[in-house]
Amino acid sequence: MKKEPNQQHKKTPVKGYTDALEARIKELEMENEYLKKLNALVQNKEKSPNKTMRK
């Protein structure tokens, strides 16, 4: 006896749900870009000597 493969029924996604997911993706992409830029600034600051140290 062979088992029949699971047949997945494709349902059309709910419009509001799809829009919410797309909005979340956009938010996460923006956050990712921000964090990349912040990381680059931190890396540059760590590499450069402190020229503005005051006593």
C-alpha positions as a printed NumPy array, in Angstrom:
array([[ 0.   ,  0.   ,  0.   ],
       [ 1.279,  3.393, -0.971],
       [ 0.482,  6.472,  0.985],
       [-0.922,  9.273, -1.046],
       [ 1.072, 12.484, -0.791],
       [-0.546, 15.205,  1.231],
       [-2.466, 17.425, -1.066],
       [-2.261, 20.982,  0.063],
       [-5.21 , 23.057, -0.903],
       [-4.113, 26.477, -1.96 ],
       [-6.349, 29.085, -0.474],
       [-6.335, 32.622, -1.676],
       [-4.865, 34.744,  1.108],
       [-7.052, 37.3  ,  2.779],
       [-6.322, 40.774,  1.398],
       [-5.919, 42.419,  4.792],
       [-3.601, 39.662,  5.977],
       [-1.401, 39.988,  2.897],
       [-1.26 , 43.763,  3.286],
       [-0.306, 43.408,  6.944],
       [ 2.474, 40.974,  6.075],
       [ 3.799, 43.266,  3.353],
       [ 3.768, 46.207,  5.768],
       [ 5.639, 44.14 ,  8.362],
       [ 8.221, 43.123,  5.759],
       [ 8.758, 46.762,  4.859],
       [ 9.168, 47.71 ,  8.539],
       [11.718, 44.954,  9.064],
       [13.639, 45.931,  5.93 ],
       [13.807, 49.538,  7.13 ],
       [14.928, 48.428, 10.587],
       [17.572, 46.207,  9.018],
       [18.952, 49.11 ,  6.964],
       [19.014, 51.335, 10.055],
       [20.887, 48.714, 12.062],
       [23.41 , 48.198,  9.26 ],
       [24.124, 51.937,  9.16 ],
       [24.343, 52.115, 12.947],
       [26.738, 49.174, 12.978],
       [28.916, 50.874, 10.343],
       [29.045, 54.054, 12.451],
       [30.008, 52.106, 15.56 ],
       [32.713, 50.228, 13.66 ],
       [34.141, 53.497, 12.312],
       [34.1  , 55.07 , 15.759],
       [35.923, 52.089, 17.265],
       [38.604, 52.211, 14.562],
       [39.268, 55.937, 14.724],
       [41.396, 57.303, 17.581],
       [39.689, 59.61 , 20.051],
       [40.818, 63.046, 18.924],
       [38.248, 64.948, 20.964],
       [39.313, 63.753, 24.417],
       [39.405, 66.658, 26.851],
       [40.821, 66.855, 30.341]])
